[in-house]
Amino acid sequence: MQLHNREVRQDVRELGALLGDVLEDQTSRRTFETVESCRTAAIDYRSGEADSRRPLATELEGLSPNHQRVVARAFTTYFELINLAEERERVRSIREGSQEDDLDDSLETAAEELAEEDVETVEEILDDVLIEPTFTAHPTEARRKTVKAKLRTVATHLETLDERLLTDKESSQIWRDLDGEVTSLWQTPQVRKRQPEPEDEARNVQWYLENTLFDVVGEVYDELADALETELDATVDVPKLFEFRSWAGSDRDGNPFVTPEVTANTLERQREVIVERYHDQLKRLSGVLSQDGSRIDVGETFEASLEADREDLPGTARTAEERYPGEPYRQKLRHMRERLRRVGDVRPGGYADGEELHDDLDVIAKSLRQNGAETVVEAHVDPLRRQVATFGFSLASLDLRDHRQKHTDAIGEALERDGIDYDALSEDERVDLLTDAILQDEQVIDLENREGLTEESARVLELFDRLAGWQAEYGVHAIDTYAISMTDEPSHVLEVLFLADQAGIVSLPEHCGVDVVPLLETEYALSGARRIMGTLFENEAYTQALEARGRTQEIMLGYSDSNKENGFLAANWSLYENQLHLAEICDDYDVTMRLFHGRGGSISRGGGPMNEALLALPNSTITGQVKFTEQGEAIAEKYGNPRIAERNIEQMVNAQLRARKDAIENPEEEIDEEWIEAMDTMADAARTEYRDLLETEGFVSYFEEATPITVIEDLALGSRPASRSGERSVEDLRAIPWVFSWTQSRCILPGWYAIASGIDAFLDDGGEIETLQEMYEEWPFFRTTLDNAALSLSRTDLEIAAEYADLATEERRDRFFPRLTEEYERAADLVTTIGRREDLHTRDWLGENLERRNPYVDPLNLLQTHLLGRTHLTDVEERTLRLTVKGIAAGMKNTG
C-alpha cells in the first residue's frame, strides 16, 4: 500500500527551486546568480571539490550591504522551507511505521509489555501515571508568529501533495498557491521590530494547545485503550494520563513585564479559547446524535438530567423543544451549549467547572450505550470526554514562579510595619514565626495595604491578593502551583505558604489551594536537600498543607543553570544523584514525589529525546507522576504538526508506562558500585576542568569576541531580559543566551566540554575502557548522557568555529581555541570508542540532515563573522547581522 506520493529529496529540490524563482522575480537575475554562486561554492568545499572556503568568504565580503542582506535572507528562507520538508519526512516515517507496525516506542508496544502483568497491576500502573508537559515562555523561539503562520500554510500544501491523489490541474493549483505563499514569505520581515510582550508569548503557547493538542488527545487515548484491550483480552478503563500546564503569562522570575494583569488576561483568554472549542464540538455532536426519541429508551438518568436542564433554563428548553421535537439528545446538547455560553457570565445556569460538563457527557454516553450505540460513543462522545478531562476550563493550568528573594523582601517590609524585624531573624526563627502565623486564625498582614512598600514588594502582595480571586473565578486547578526559584532554605517555601494563607487560599488543616514547589538549582540547595525537605516534612503547618494536597510533593530541578555552573557531565551526574537522594528523603517521610524537570531545548540544558530521558531516570524516582518544561523552538518542532504532536505524546506515555512498570518490579535500581565510583571520578575531574576554563583570566572576553552574544542580547526573542543584572559574567548571563551564542558559532561546548577530561581522569586512575563500554551497554543513564553529548559533538564544526575564534585577540585565541579543539577531538574519539561505533551520531537521519544543511549554513556563518569583525556597521548591515542569527538558528534547528 502506497501511503505517499513524494520523498524528502524531491521536496527539498522543488522547494529550493521555487525559492530560486521567487528570489529572481523579487530581486534580479544578478542577485539570484550571486546567491547561487555562494551556494555552489559552499557545496564544492563540503564535497571536496574546492580546497578552501576563502573564495566564498571573499565573495561574501565583497558584496554590497544590500546584496549581503539578500543573501542572508535567501539562506534563512531556504532553511525555513527545508525544515518543513524534513518535518514532512518525519510524518512519512511515523505513518509508514504505524502501517508496518514496527514503531518500537508505540502505545502497542507499551501494551504488550504491560500485558506481562495481571489486570489489577496494569490498572495500578495506569492510575499512578500522570505526565505534565509544561510550556514556558523562555526566549528561544527565533521566528516571528507571522512567519510561522505562513510556514504552516506551506506545510499544509506539502501534505496535500504527498497524501492525496490529485489531478494535474489540482496539483498545478497547489503549486500556484505555494508560489504565492513563498512570495509573501519573502516579502515579510523576518526580524521583529518590537520585543514580544508576555501576552504575545501566552498566545503563542495557546495556539499549540488549541490548534494541535486539543485535536490529538482523544486519538492517543483511543489507541491505548484498543491496544490494552487487545493484549489483555479485557476492557480496562484508562484514566487521565497527561495534562498540560504553562508558565507563559505567569512566570515572574526575572521578568518585570509579567504583571498580575497579564496573568489575569491569560486566564481569561485561555478559558474563552477552550470553552469555544467545546461549544464547537457540541454543535458537531448535535449533528450526529439525531436519534428519534420515540424509538429508543434514553433511561431514567438521562431523563432526570434533561428535566433539571429544563427547570434551570426554561427559555432554552422551549427553543430546544421547538427546534428538535422528539430528539432528546439534541435537546440535551442545546442546553449544554447554553450552559457553556454562560460560563463566566453574570447569568445563572453556566457550568461551574469542567467536571459538570464531563458529567453531562457521561450521561449521554451511558444512555447511548443502553441503546446499543457503543460505536457512536467511541467515535464521537469519548474523544470529547477525554478533551474535557485533559483541558478542563483552563486549557492549561498556570504555574506561578518568582525568585525567593522577592517573597523574603515583601514579608520583611510588611512585617516591619508591625515592628517585626524579619530580616534580623535567624533561619530557625523565621521558620517558627511563619509556622505560627500560618496556623493561627488571625490574619498577620493585610495584602491590600501596600502603602510604604517598594514596587517589587507591592507587586508580590498584589499577586497573592489576586490569586484568591483567580481561583474563585476560574477554579483552583486553573492556577494552583507556585515554583520558587533559587530555593536555599525551608523558610523560602514557608514564605509562599504564608502569603497564600494570608490570601485565604490556604485554610489548614482542611484546605490548601496551592502546591508550593521548591526549585533546587544551587549546589548549596542540592547538597542540603535533606535539611530543606526534612524540615518541611516535619513542620506542623507544612505537614497539614501536604496532607491537604494528597501527600504529594513536587520538587523542581534546574538543568540549565546547573550545566552552566558545572559543565555537562558533572551536571548530569549531580542531577542523577540528587534525584536518588530526593526520592530517599520523600520515601523516609512517606511522601509521593513528583519531579519537575526544568529541561531546555538544547542538549546542554536537559534537552534530547524525551522518551529516552524518561526511561533513563532512576527507578526510585519514578512514582508515575512526572513534569517537565517544553520551551522555545522545541514547542514548534514537537507540537506544530498534529501527527508529530500525537507521536510525541505517544512516546511519552509509552516511556512512562514502561518505566513505572519497571519501577514497581525493581524499586531500587541495581547499579554496580564500580560504575558509581567511575562516575564520581569522571564528574569531579570534568567539573574541575570546566570551572578552570570559565575562571581562566580572559575567558569571558574571549566568549564576547568569539560568539555573537552581543547581537543575541539585543534580539527581540522574548519579553524577558537576557541577563539577570545587566553585568557581563558567565554567572550573571542566563543559560539560554549562553548556549545560543555557542550554537551560533558552531562550537557547542556547553554540550560536551570536559567530558574528555573526565573520562581521561578515570582511565589515568586505572580504569578500563571496557568498564565504560559495559556501562554504556547496560546503564540507560550513562548511555543517554553519552548519546546526548554525541549529538552536540556532531553539530559542532571546528572549522567554522575557528572563523569565530579569529575574531578574538591573537593572545586570547591562542590561549583558548586550541584548548577547546583538543577537548573536542579527544571527546569525539572517546565517545565513539565507548559506544563501539564509527560515527558520533547513532541516528541515520541526523547524518543526512547535517550533510544536507551544513553547506547552506556555511555562508551565513561566514557572513556573520565578517560583520561581527567590523567596527562600525550601517543600519542595513545591523539588520543583516541579526538576520544571520535567525538563519543559523533555522539551519541548526536550535537556539538555546
Short mmCIF file of N, CA and C in Angstrom, two decimals, residues 2-115:
data_model
loop_
_atom_site.label_atom_id
_atom_site.label_comp_id
_atom_site.label_asym_id
_atom_site.label_seq_id
_atom_site.Cartn_x
_atom_site.Cartn_y
_atom_site.Cartn_z
N GLN A 2 0.70 2.09 -1.00
CA GLN A 2 1.49 3.30 -1.10
C GLN A 2 0.80 4.43 -0.34
N LEU A 3 1.48 4.92 0.70
CA LEU A 3 0.90 5.96 1.55
C LEU A 3 1.24 7.37 1.07
N HIS A 4 2.34 7.50 0.31
CA HIS A 4 2.83 8.84 -0.01
C HIS A 4 3.22 8.95 -1.49
N ASN A 5 3.13 10.15 -1.98
CA ASN A 5 3.45 10.41 -3.38
C ASN A 5 4.84 10.99 -3.59
N ARG A 6 5.51 11.39 -2.49
CA ARG A 6 6.77 12.12 -2.63
C ARG A 6 7.79 11.57 -1.64
N GLU A 7 9.03 12.11 -1.73
CA GLU A 7 10.05 11.79 -0.75
C GLU A 7 10.87 13.05 -0.48
N VAL A 8 11.68 13.02 0.57
CA VAL A 8 12.27 14.25 1.09
C VAL A 8 13.17 14.95 0.08
N ARG A 9 13.92 14.19 -0.70
CA ARG A 9 14.81 14.84 -1.68
C ARG A 9 14.01 15.63 -2.70
N GLN A 10 12.87 15.09 -3.11
CA GLN A 10 12.03 15.80 -4.07
C GLN A 10 11.49 17.09 -3.45
N ASP A 11 11.06 17.01 -2.19
CA ASP A 11 10.55 18.21 -1.52
C ASP A 11 11.64 19.27 -1.41
N VAL A 12 12.83 18.86 -1.00
CA VAL A 12 13.94 19.81 -0.84
C VAL A 12 14.28 20.44 -2.18
N ARG A 13 14.39 19.61 -3.21
CA ARG A 13 14.77 20.11 -4.54
C ARG A 13 13.73 21.08 -5.08
N GLU A 14 12.46 20.72 -4.99
CA GLU A 14 11.42 21.55 -5.60
C GLU A 14 11.15 22.81 -4.79
N LEU A 15 11.25 22.72 -3.47
CA LEU A 15 11.10 23.94 -2.66
C LEU A 15 12.27 24.89 -2.91
N GLY A 16 13.47 24.32 -3.03
CA GLY A 16 14.64 25.14 -3.33
C GLY A 16 14.51 25.83 -4.67
N ALA A 17 14.00 25.09 -5.65
CA ALA A 17 13.81 25.67 -6.98
C ALA A 17 12.75 26.76 -6.96
N LEU A 18 11.67 26.51 -6.20
CA LEU A 18 10.62 27.52 -6.08
C LEU A 18 11.16 28.80 -5.44
N LEU A 19 11.95 28.63 -4.39
CA LEU A 19 12.54 29.80 -3.75
C LEU A 19 13.46 30.54 -4.72
N GLY A 20 14.20 29.80 -5.53
CA GLY A 20 15.06 30.45 -6.52
C GLY A 20 14.26 31.29 -7.50
N ASP A 21 13.12 30.75 -7.94
CA ASP A 21 12.26 31.51 -8.86
C ASP A 21 11.73 32.78 -8.19
N VAL A 22 11.30 32.64 -6.94
CA VAL A 22 10.78 33.80 -6.22
C VAL A 22 11.88 34.84 -6.03
N LEU A 23 13.07 34.36 -5.69
CA LEU A 23 14.21 35.26 -5.48
C LEU A 23 14.49 36.06 -6.75
N GLU A 24 14.52 35.38 -7.89
CA GLU A 24 14.79 36.07 -9.15
C GLU A 24 13.68 37.06 -9.49
N ASP A 25 12.41 36.65 -9.26
CA ASP A 25 11.29 37.53 -9.57
C ASP A 25 11.28 38.77 -8.68
N GLN A 26 11.66 38.58 -7.41
CA GLN A 26 11.55 39.66 -6.44
C GLN A 26 12.79 40.55 -6.40
N THR A 27 13.90 40.08 -6.94
CA THR A 27 15.13 40.89 -6.93
C THR A 27 15.61 41.10 -8.37
N SER A 28 16.54 40.26 -8.79
CA SER A 28 17.05 40.37 -10.16
C SER A 28 17.79 39.09 -10.51
N ARG A 29 18.07 38.94 -11.78
CA ARG A 29 18.83 37.77 -12.22
C ARG A 29 20.22 37.79 -11.61
N ARG A 30 20.81 38.96 -11.53
CA ARG A 30 22.16 39.08 -10.98
C ARG A 30 22.18 38.67 -9.51
N THR A 31 21.18 39.08 -8.75
CA THR A 31 21.12 38.71 -7.33
C THR A 31 20.95 37.20 -7.18
N PHE A 32 20.07 36.64 -8.01
CA PHE A 32 19.88 35.19 -7.99
C PHE A 32 21.20 34.47 -8.26
N GLU A 33 21.95 34.95 -9.25
CA GLU A 33 23.23 34.31 -9.60
C GLU A 33 24.25 34.46 -8.47
N THR A 34 24.19 35.57 -7.74
CA THR A 34 25.08 35.76 -6.59
C THR A 34 24.80 34.71 -5.52
N VAL A 35 23.53 34.52 -5.21
CA VAL A 35 23.15 33.52 -4.21
C VAL A 35 23.55 32.13 -4.67
N GLU A 36 23.32 31.84 -5.95
CA GLU A 36 23.69 30.55 -6.50
C GLU A 36 25.20 30.33 -6.42
N SER A 37 25.95 31.37 -6.69
CA SER A 37 27.41 31.27 -6.63
C SER A 37 27.87 30.92 -5.21
N CYS A 38 27.28 31.59 -4.23
CA CYS A 38 27.63 31.30 -2.82
C CYS A 38 27.22 29.88 -2.46
N ARG A 39 26.08 29.47 -2.93
CA ARG A 39 25.58 28.13 -2.61
C ARG A 39 26.49 27.05 -3.19
N THR A 40 26.83 27.19 -4.45
CA THR A 40 27.66 26.16 -5.09
C THR A 40 29.08 26.17 -4.53
N ALA A 41 29.59 27.34 -4.16
CA ALA A 41 30.93 27.40 -3.56
C ALA A 41 30.96 26.66 -2.23
N ALA A 42 29.91 26.82 -1.43
CA ALA A 42 29.83 26.13 -0.14
C ALA A 42 29.72 24.63 -0.34
N ILE A 43 28.91 24.21 -1.31
CA ILE A 43 28.75 22.78 -1.59
C ILE A 43 30.06 22.19 -2.11
N ASP A 44 30.75 22.92 -2.98
CA ASP A 44 32.02 22.43 -3.53
C ASP A 44 33.04 22.17 -2.42
N TYR A 45 33.10 23.06 -1.44
CA TYR A 45 34.07 22.85 -0.36
C TYR A 45 33.67 21.64 0.49
N ARG A 46 32.41 21.54 0.84
CA ARG A 46 31.96 20.43 1.67
C ARG A 46 32.12 19.08 0.96
N SER A 47 32.00 19.10 -0.37
CA SER A 47 32.11 17.84 -1.12
C SER A 47 33.54 17.51 -1.52
N GLY A 48 34.48 18.42 -1.21
CA GLY A 48 35.87 18.18 -1.54
C GLY A 48 36.29 18.69 -2.90
N GLU A 49 35.40 19.35 -3.60
CA GLU A 49 35.72 19.88 -4.93
C GLU A 49 36.57 21.15 -4.85
N ALA A 50 36.54 21.83 -3.71
CA ALA A 50 37.34 23.05 -3.50
C ALA A 50 38.23 22.85 -2.28
N ASP A 51 39.41 23.44 -2.30
CA ASP A 51 40.38 23.25 -1.22
C ASP A 51 40.19 24.21 -0.05
N SER A 52 39.46 25.29 -0.28
CA SER A 52 39.37 26.33 0.73
C SER A 52 38.03 27.04 0.68
N ARG A 53 37.62 27.57 1.84
CA ARG A 53 36.43 28.41 1.90
C ARG A 53 36.74 29.87 1.58
N ARG A 54 38.00 30.17 1.38
CA ARG A 54 38.39 31.56 1.21
C ARG A 54 37.68 32.24 0.05
N PRO A 55 37.53 31.56 -1.12
CA PRO A 55 36.81 32.23 -2.22
C PRO A 55 35.38 32.60 -1.84
N LEU A 56 34.70 31.71 -1.08
CA LEU A 56 33.34 32.00 -0.63
C LEU A 56 33.34 33.20 0.31
N ALA A 57 34.25 33.20 1.27
CA ALA A 57 34.33 34.31 2.22
C ALA A 57 34.63 35.62 1.50
N THR A 58 35.55 35.56 0.52
CA THR A 58 35.91 36.77 -0.23
C THR A 58 34.71 37.31 -1.00
N GLU A 59 33.96 36.41 -1.61
CA GLU A 59 32.78 36.85 -2.37
C GLU A 59 31.76 37.51 -1.45
N LEU A 60 31.51 36.92 -0.29
CA LEU A 60 30.55 37.48 0.65
C LEU A 60 31.00 38.85 1.15
N GLU A 61 32.27 38.95 1.45
CA GLU A 61 32.81 40.21 1.98
C GLU A 61 32.77 41.32 0.94
N GLY A 62 32.85 40.94 -0.34
CA GLY A 62 32.88 41.94 -1.40
C GLY A 62 31.52 42.42 -1.85
N LEU A 63 30.45 41.81 -1.34
CA LEU A 63 29.11 42.21 -1.74
C LEU A 63 28.74 43.54 -1.10
N SER A 64 27.86 44.26 -1.74
CA SER A 64 27.34 45.48 -1.15
C SER A 64 26.47 45.11 0.04
N PRO A 65 26.25 46.02 0.98
CA PRO A 65 25.39 45.72 2.14
C PRO A 65 24.01 45.20 1.74
N ASN A 66 23.43 45.77 0.70
CA ASN A 66 22.11 45.31 0.28
C ASN A 66 22.15 43.89 -0.26
N HIS A 67 23.20 43.56 -1.00
CA HIS A 67 23.32 42.20 -1.52
C HIS A 67 23.63 41.21 -0.39
N GLN A 68 24.39 41.62 0.59
CA GLN A 68 24.63 40.76 1.75
C GLN A 68 23.31 40.44 2.46
N ARG A 69 22.47 41.45 2.58
CA ARG A 69 21.17 41.25 3.24
C ARG A 69 20.32 40.25 2.45
N VAL A 70 20.33 40.37 1.13
CA VAL A 70 19.54 39.44 0.31
C VAL A 70 20.08 38.02 0.43
N VAL A 71 21.40 37.87 0.44
CA VAL A 71 21.99 36.53 0.60
C VAL A 71 21.57 35.93 1.94
N ALA A 72 21.66 36.72 3.02
CA ALA A 72 21.26 36.23 4.33
C ALA A 72 19.79 35.84 4.34
N ARG A 73 18.99 36.63 3.70
CA ARG A 73 17.55 36.37 3.65
C ARG A 73 17.25 35.11 2.84
N ALA A 74 17.97 34.93 1.75
CA ALA A 74 17.74 33.77 0.89
C ALA A 74 18.05 32.47 1.64
N PHE A 75 19.18 32.41 2.32
CA PHE A 75 19.54 31.18 3.03
C PHE A 75 18.65 30.97 4.26
N THR A 76 18.25 32.04 4.90
CA THR A 76 17.33 31.91 6.04
C THR A 76 15.99 31.35 5.57
N THR A 77 15.46 31.88 4.49
CA THR A 77 14.19 31.40 3.97
C THR A 77 14.31 29.96 3.49
N TYR A 78 15.45 29.64 2.90
CA TYR A 78 15.69 28.26 2.45
C TYR A 78 15.54 27.30 3.62
N PHE A 79 16.15 27.62 4.75
CA PHE A 79 16.09 26.72 5.90
C PHE A 79 14.67 26.62 6.45
N GLU A 80 13.94 27.73 6.44
CA GLU A 80 12.56 27.67 6.90
C GLU A 80 11.77 26.65 6.07
N LEU A 81 12.01 26.65 4.77
CA LEU A 81 11.29 25.73 3.89
C LEU A 81 11.80 24.30 4.01
N ILE A 82 13.11 24.14 4.13
CA ILE A 82 13.68 22.80 4.22
C ILE A 82 13.29 22.14 5.53
N ASN A 83 13.14 22.93 6.59
CA ASN A 83 12.67 22.37 7.85
C ASN A 83 11.29 21.74 7.68
N LEU A 84 10.46 22.36 6.84
CA LEU A 84 9.14 21.79 6.56
C LEU A 84 9.25 20.49 5.78
N ALA A 85 10.20 20.43 4.86
CA ALA A 85 10.41 19.19 4.10
C ALA A 85 10.83 18.06 5.03
N GLU A 86 11.69 18.37 5.99
CA GLU A 86 12.13 17.34 6.93
C GLU A 86 11.02 16.97 7.91
N GLU A 87 10.20 17.95 8.27
CA GLU A 87 9.03 17.65 9.10
C GLU A 87 8.11 16.67 8.37
N ARG A 88 7.90 16.92 7.08
CA ARG A 88 7.06 16.03 6.27
C ARG A 88 7.65 14.62 6.22
N GLU A 89 8.98 14.54 6.18
CA GLU A 89 9.63 13.23 6.18
C GLU A 89 9.40 12.51 7.50
N ARG A 90 9.39 13.25 8.60
CA ARG A 90 9.09 12.64 9.90
C ARG A 90 7.67 12.08 9.90
N VAL A 91 6.74 12.81 9.31
CA VAL A 91 5.36 12.33 9.25
C VAL A 91 5.29 11.06 8.41
N ARG A 92 6.00 11.03 7.29
CA ARG A 92 6.03 9.81 6.47
C ARG A 92 6.53 8.62 7.28
N SER A 93 7.61 8.86 8.01
CA SER A 93 8.19 7.79 8.81
C SER A 93 7.21 7.28 9.86
N ILE A 94 6.48 8.20 10.49
CA ILE A 94 5.50 7.81 11.51
C ILE A 94 4.37 7.00 10.88
N ARG A 95 3.85 7.48 9.78
CA ARG A 95 2.72 6.79 9.14
C ARG A 95 3.13 5.41 8.62
N GLU A 96 4.32 5.35 8.02
CA GLU A 96 4.78 4.06 7.49
C GLU A 96 5.09 3.08 8.62
N GLY A 97 5.68 3.61 9.70
CA GLY A 97 5.95 2.75 10.85
C GLY A 97 4.67 2.22 11.47
N SER A 98 3.65 3.08 11.52
CA SER A 98 2.36 2.64 12.06
C SER A 98 1.72 1.59 11.16
N GLN A 99 1.80 1.80 9.86
CA GLN A 99 1.22 0.84 8.92
C GLN A 99 1.93 -0.51 9.00
N GLU A 100 3.24 -0.49 9.14
CA GLU A 100 4.02 -1.73 9.20
C GLU A 100 4.09 -2.31 10.61
N ASP A 101 3.55 -1.57 11.59
CA ASP A 101 3.55 -1.99 12.99
C ASP A 101 4.97 -2.25 13.50
N ASP A 102 5.88 -1.32 13.21
CA ASP A 102 7.25 -1.50 13.66
C ASP A 102 7.80 -0.26 14.37
N LEU A 103 6.91 0.49 15.04
CA LEU A 103 7.35 1.60 15.87
C LEU A 103 7.66 1.06 17.26
N ASP A 104 8.93 1.10 17.63
CA ASP A 104 9.35 0.46 18.88
C ASP A 104 8.72 1.06 20.12
N ASP A 105 8.53 2.37 20.13
CA ASP A 105 8.03 3.03 21.32
C ASP A 105 6.60 3.51 21.12
N SER A 106 5.77 2.62 20.59
CA SER A 106 4.37 2.94 20.32
C SER A 106 3.52 2.56 21.53
N LEU A 107 2.25 2.91 21.48
CA LEU A 107 1.32 2.50 22.52
C LEU A 107 1.09 1.00 22.49
N GLU A 108 1.18 0.43 21.30
CA GLU A 108 1.01 -1.02 21.18
C GLU A 108 2.14 -1.77 21.88
N THR A 109 3.39 -1.28 21.73
CA THR A 109 4.49 -1.96 22.41
C THR A 109 4.40 -1.78 23.92
N ALA A 110 3.90 -0.63 24.35
CA ALA A 110 3.70 -0.43 25.79
C ALA A 110 2.65 -1.41 26.31
N ALA A 111 1.57 -1.58 25.56
CA ALA A 111 0.52 -2.52 25.97
C ALA A 111 1.06 -3.96 26.03
N GLU A 112 1.90 -4.31 25.06
CA GLU A 112 2.49 -5.65 25.07
C GLU A 112 3.30 -5.89 26.34
N GLU A 113 4.06 -4.86 26.74
CA GLU A 113 4.88 -5.01 27.93
C GLU A 113 4.01 -5.05 29.19
N LEU A 114 2.98 -4.23 29.24
CA LEU A 114 2.09 -4.24 30.40
C LEU A 114 1.35 -5.57 30.52
N ALA A 115 1.09 -6.20 29.39
CA ALA A 115 0.34 -7.46 29.39
C ALA A 115 1.08 -8.58 30.10
#
